[in-house]
mmCIF file of C-alpha atoms in Angstrom:
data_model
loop_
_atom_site.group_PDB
_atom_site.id
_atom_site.type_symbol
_atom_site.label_atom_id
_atom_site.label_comp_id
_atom_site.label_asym_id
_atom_site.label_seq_id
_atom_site.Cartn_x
_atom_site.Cartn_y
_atom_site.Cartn_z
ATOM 1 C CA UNK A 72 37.084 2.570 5.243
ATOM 2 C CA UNK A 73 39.224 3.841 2.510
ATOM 3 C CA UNK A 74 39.776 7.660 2.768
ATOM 4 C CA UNK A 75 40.871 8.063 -0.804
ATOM 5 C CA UNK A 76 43.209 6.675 -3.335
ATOM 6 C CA UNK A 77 45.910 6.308 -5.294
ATOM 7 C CA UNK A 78 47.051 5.260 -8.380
ATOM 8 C CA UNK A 79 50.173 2.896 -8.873
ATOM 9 C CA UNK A 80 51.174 -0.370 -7.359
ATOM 10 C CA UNK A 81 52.418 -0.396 -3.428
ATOM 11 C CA UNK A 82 55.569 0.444 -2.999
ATOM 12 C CA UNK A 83 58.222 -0.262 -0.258
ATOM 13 C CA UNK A 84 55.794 1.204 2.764
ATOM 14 C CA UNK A 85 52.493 0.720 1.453
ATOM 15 C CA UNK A 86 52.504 3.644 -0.340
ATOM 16 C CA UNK A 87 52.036 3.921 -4.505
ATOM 17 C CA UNK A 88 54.740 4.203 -6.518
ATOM 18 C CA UNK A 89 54.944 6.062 -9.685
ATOM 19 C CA UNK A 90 54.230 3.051 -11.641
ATOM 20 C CA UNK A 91 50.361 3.392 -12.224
ATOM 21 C CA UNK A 92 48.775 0.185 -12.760
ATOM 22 C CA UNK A 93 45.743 -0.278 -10.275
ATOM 23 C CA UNK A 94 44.269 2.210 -7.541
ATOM 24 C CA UNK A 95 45.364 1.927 -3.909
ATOM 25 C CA UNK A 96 43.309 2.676 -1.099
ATOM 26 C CA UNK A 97 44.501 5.274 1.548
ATOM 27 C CA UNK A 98 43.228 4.700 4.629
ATOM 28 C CA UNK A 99 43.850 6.816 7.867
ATOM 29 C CA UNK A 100 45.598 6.155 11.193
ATOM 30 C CA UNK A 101 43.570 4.636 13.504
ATOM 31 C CA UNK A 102 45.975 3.834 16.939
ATOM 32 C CA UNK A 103 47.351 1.643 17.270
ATOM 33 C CA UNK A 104 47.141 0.959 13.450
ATOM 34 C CA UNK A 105 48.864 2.730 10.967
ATOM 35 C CA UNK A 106 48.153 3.270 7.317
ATOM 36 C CA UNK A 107 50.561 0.430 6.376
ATOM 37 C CA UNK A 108 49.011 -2.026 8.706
ATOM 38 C CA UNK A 109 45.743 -1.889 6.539
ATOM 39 C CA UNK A 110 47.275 -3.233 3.284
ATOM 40 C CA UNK A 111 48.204 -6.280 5.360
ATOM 41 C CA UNK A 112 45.398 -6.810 6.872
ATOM 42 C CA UNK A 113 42.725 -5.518 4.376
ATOM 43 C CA UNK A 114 43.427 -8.318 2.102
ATOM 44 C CA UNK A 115 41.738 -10.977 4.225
ATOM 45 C CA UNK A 116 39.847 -9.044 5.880
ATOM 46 C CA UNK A 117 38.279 -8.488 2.797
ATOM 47 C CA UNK A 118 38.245 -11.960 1.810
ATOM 48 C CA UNK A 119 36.493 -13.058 5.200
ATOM 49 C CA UNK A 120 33.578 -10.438 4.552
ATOM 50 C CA UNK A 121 32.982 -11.464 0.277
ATOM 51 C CA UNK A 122 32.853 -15.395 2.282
ATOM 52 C CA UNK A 123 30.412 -14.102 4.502
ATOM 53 C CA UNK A 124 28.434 -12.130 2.394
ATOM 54 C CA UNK A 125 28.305 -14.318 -0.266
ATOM 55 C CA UNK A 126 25.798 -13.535 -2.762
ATOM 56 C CA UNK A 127 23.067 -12.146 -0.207
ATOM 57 C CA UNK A 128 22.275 -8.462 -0.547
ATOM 58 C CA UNK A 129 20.464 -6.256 0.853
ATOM 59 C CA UNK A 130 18.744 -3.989 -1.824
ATOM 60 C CA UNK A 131 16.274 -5.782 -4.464
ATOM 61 C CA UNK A 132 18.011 -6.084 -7.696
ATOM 62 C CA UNK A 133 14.688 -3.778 -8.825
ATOM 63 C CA UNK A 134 15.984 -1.057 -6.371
ATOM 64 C CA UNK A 135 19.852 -1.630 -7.397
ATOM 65 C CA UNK A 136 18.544 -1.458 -10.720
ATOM 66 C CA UNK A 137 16.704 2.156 -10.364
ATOM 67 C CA UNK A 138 19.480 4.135 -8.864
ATOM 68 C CA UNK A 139 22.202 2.375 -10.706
ATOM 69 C CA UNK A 140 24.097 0.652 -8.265
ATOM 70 C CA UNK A 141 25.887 -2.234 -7.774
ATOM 71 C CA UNK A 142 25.729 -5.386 -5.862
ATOM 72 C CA UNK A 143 26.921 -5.406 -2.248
ATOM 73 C CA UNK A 144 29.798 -7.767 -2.688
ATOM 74 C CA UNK A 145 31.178 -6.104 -5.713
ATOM 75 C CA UNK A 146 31.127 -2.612 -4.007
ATOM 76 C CA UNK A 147 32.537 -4.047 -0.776
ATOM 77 C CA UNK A 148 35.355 -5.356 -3.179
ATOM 78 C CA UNK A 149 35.368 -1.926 -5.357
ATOM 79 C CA UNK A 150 35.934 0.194 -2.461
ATOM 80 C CA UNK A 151 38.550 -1.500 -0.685
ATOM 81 C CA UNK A 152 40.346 -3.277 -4.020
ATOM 82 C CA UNK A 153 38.981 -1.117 -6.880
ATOM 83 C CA UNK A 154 40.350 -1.667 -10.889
ATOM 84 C CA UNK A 155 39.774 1.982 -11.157
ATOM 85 C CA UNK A 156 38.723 4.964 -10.022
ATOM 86 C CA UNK A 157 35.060 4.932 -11.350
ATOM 87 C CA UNK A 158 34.650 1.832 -9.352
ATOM 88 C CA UNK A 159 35.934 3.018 -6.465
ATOM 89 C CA UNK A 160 33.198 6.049 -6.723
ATOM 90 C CA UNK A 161 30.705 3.414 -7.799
ATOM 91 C CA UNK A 162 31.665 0.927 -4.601
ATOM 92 C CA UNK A 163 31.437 4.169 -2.418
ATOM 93 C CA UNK A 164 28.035 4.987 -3.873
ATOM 94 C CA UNK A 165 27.052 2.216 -3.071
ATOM 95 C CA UNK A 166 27.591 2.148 0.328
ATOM 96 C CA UNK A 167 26.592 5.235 1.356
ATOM 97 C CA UNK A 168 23.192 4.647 -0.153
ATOM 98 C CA UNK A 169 23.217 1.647 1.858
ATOM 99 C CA UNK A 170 24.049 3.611 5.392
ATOM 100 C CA UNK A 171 21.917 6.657 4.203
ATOM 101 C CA UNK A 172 19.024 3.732 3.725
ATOM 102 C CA UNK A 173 19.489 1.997 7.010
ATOM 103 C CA UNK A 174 18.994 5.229 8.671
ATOM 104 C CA UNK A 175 15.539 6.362 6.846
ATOM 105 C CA UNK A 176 14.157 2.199 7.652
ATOM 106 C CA UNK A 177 15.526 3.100 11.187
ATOM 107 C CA UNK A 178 13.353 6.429 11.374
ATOM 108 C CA UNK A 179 10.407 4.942 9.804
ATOM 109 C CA UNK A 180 10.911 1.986 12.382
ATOM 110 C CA UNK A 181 10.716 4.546 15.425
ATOM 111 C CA UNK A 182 7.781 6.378 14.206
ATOM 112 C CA UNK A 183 5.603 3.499 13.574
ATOM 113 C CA UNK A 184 6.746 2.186 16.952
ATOM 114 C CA UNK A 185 5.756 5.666 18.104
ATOM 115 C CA UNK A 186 2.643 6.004 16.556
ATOM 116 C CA UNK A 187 0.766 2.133 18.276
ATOM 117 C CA UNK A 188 -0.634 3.509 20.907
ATOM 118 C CA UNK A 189 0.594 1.670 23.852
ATOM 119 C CA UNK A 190 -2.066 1.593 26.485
ATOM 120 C CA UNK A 191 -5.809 2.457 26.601
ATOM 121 C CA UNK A 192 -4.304 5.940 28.103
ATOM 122 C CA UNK A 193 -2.583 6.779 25.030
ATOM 123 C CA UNK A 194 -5.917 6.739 23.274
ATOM 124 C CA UNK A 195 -7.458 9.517 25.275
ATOM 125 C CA UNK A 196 -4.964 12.237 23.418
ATOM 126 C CA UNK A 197 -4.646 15.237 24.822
ATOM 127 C CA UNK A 198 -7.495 18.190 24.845
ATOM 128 C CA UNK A 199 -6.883 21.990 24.662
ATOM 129 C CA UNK A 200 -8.819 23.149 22.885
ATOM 130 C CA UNK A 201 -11.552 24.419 25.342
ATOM 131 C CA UNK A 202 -9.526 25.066 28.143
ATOM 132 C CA UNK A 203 -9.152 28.147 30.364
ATOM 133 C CA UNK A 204 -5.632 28.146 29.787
ATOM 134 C CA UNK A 205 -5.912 28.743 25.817
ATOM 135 C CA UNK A 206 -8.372 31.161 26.262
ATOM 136 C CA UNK A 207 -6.051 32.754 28.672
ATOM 137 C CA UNK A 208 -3.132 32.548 26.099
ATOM 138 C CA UNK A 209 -5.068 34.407 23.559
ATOM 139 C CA UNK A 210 -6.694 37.113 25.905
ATOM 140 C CA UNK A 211 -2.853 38.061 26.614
ATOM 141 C CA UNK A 212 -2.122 38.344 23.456
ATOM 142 C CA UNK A 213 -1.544 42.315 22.120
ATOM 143 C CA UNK A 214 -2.465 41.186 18.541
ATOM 144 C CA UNK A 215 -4.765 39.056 16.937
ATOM 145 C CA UNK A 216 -3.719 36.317 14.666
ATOM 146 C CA UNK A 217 -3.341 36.393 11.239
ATOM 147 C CA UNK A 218 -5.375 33.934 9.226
ATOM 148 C CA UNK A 219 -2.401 31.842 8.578
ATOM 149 C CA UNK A 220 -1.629 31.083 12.283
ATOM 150 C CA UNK A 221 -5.344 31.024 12.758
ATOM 151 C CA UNK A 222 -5.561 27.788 10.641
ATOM 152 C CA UNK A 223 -1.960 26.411 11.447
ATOM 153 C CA UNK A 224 -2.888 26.992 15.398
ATOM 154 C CA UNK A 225 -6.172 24.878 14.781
ATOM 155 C CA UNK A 226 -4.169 22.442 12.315
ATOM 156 C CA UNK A 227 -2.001 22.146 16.146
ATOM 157 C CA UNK A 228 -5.026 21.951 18.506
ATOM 158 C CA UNK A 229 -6.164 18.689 15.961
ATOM 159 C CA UNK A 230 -3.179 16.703 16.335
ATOM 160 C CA UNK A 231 -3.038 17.163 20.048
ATOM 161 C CA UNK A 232 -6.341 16.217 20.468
ATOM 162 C CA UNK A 233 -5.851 13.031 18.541
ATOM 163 C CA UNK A 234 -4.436 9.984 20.259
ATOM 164 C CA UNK A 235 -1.273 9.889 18.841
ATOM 165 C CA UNK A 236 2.038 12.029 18.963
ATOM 166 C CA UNK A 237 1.961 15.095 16.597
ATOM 167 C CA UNK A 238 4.617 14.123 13.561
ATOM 168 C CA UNK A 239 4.715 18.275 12.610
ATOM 169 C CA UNK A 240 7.414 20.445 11.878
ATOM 170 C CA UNK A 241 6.368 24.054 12.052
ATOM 171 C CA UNK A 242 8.304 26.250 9.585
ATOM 172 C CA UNK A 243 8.054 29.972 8.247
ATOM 173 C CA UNK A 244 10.306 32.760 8.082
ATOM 174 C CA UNK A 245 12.015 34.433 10.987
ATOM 175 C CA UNK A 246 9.446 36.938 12.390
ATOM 176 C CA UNK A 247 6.159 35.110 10.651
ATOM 177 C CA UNK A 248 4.660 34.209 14.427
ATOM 178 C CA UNK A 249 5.850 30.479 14.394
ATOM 179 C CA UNK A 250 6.369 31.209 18.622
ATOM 180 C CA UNK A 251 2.411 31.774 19.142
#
């Protein structure tokens, strides 16, 4: 991936010169490449992926559409051979929307896989709620509760009863009781 740009034709190494007609990736040393090795390489490299990808992608032209984006082959072209510097930010819009978006289907992925129950086990859940050792929890308590950890403490003892895992993130301020 490009780590920036800049403007100009390549000169002798790779590099711009001070000639600016079209933006020039930068891209950083990976051994045992160096930065001049990409613009040799990136040029059919490039070509091989637009082949490949042809005109499939990814995002519904309704979604593209909504958040302004372009297609996929045009920002896999922008970003590595961009006309100009808006399309280079355009291209790498683009793509991180994409990555960001493959990780939030990935997450939604692993909690539906987590929520299907997975054996008549799973179904039973797990009870607290009138046990000795909650009592016992409370008695030792030097305080009673406050009605807000009353009600997020039986908002707890629900889920856990229930048959599937507890999706809850507990937050408050530092001191508020979120420990109890």
């Amino acid at each position: 991936a490009a780590e920036g740009a800049e403007a100009g034709p390549p000169g002798p190494k790779g590099g711009p010169t001070a000639a600016a007609e079209h933006v020039v990736p930068v891209y950083p040393a990976r051994q045992p490449l160096k930065p001049e090795d990409f613009s040799k390489i990136m040029p059919a490299a490039l070509q091989a992926m637009l082949e490949r990808v042809g005109a499939h992608d990814p995002l519904p032209p309704g979604l593209r559409a909504q958040y302004g984006l372009m297609g996929y082959a045009e920002a896999l072209r922008g970003y590595h051979r961009p006309r100009d510097p808006e399309e280079a930010d355009g291209a790498r819009r683009r793509l991180v929307f994409d990555e960001l978006f493959m990780v939030q289907l990935g997450l939604i992925q692993r909690r539906q896989q987590l929520m299907r129950p997975r054996a008549e086990a799973d179904l039973q859940g797990t009870c607290i709620v009138g046990s000795d050792l909650l009592r016992a929890a409370r008695a030792a308590l030097p305080f009673a509760l406050t009605e807000a950890q009353e009600r997020v403490l039986g908002e707890v003892l629900s889920d856990m009863a229930g048959p599937l895992p507890m999706m809850r993130l507990l937050q408050g301020d530092v001191g508020c009781g979120k420990t109890i």
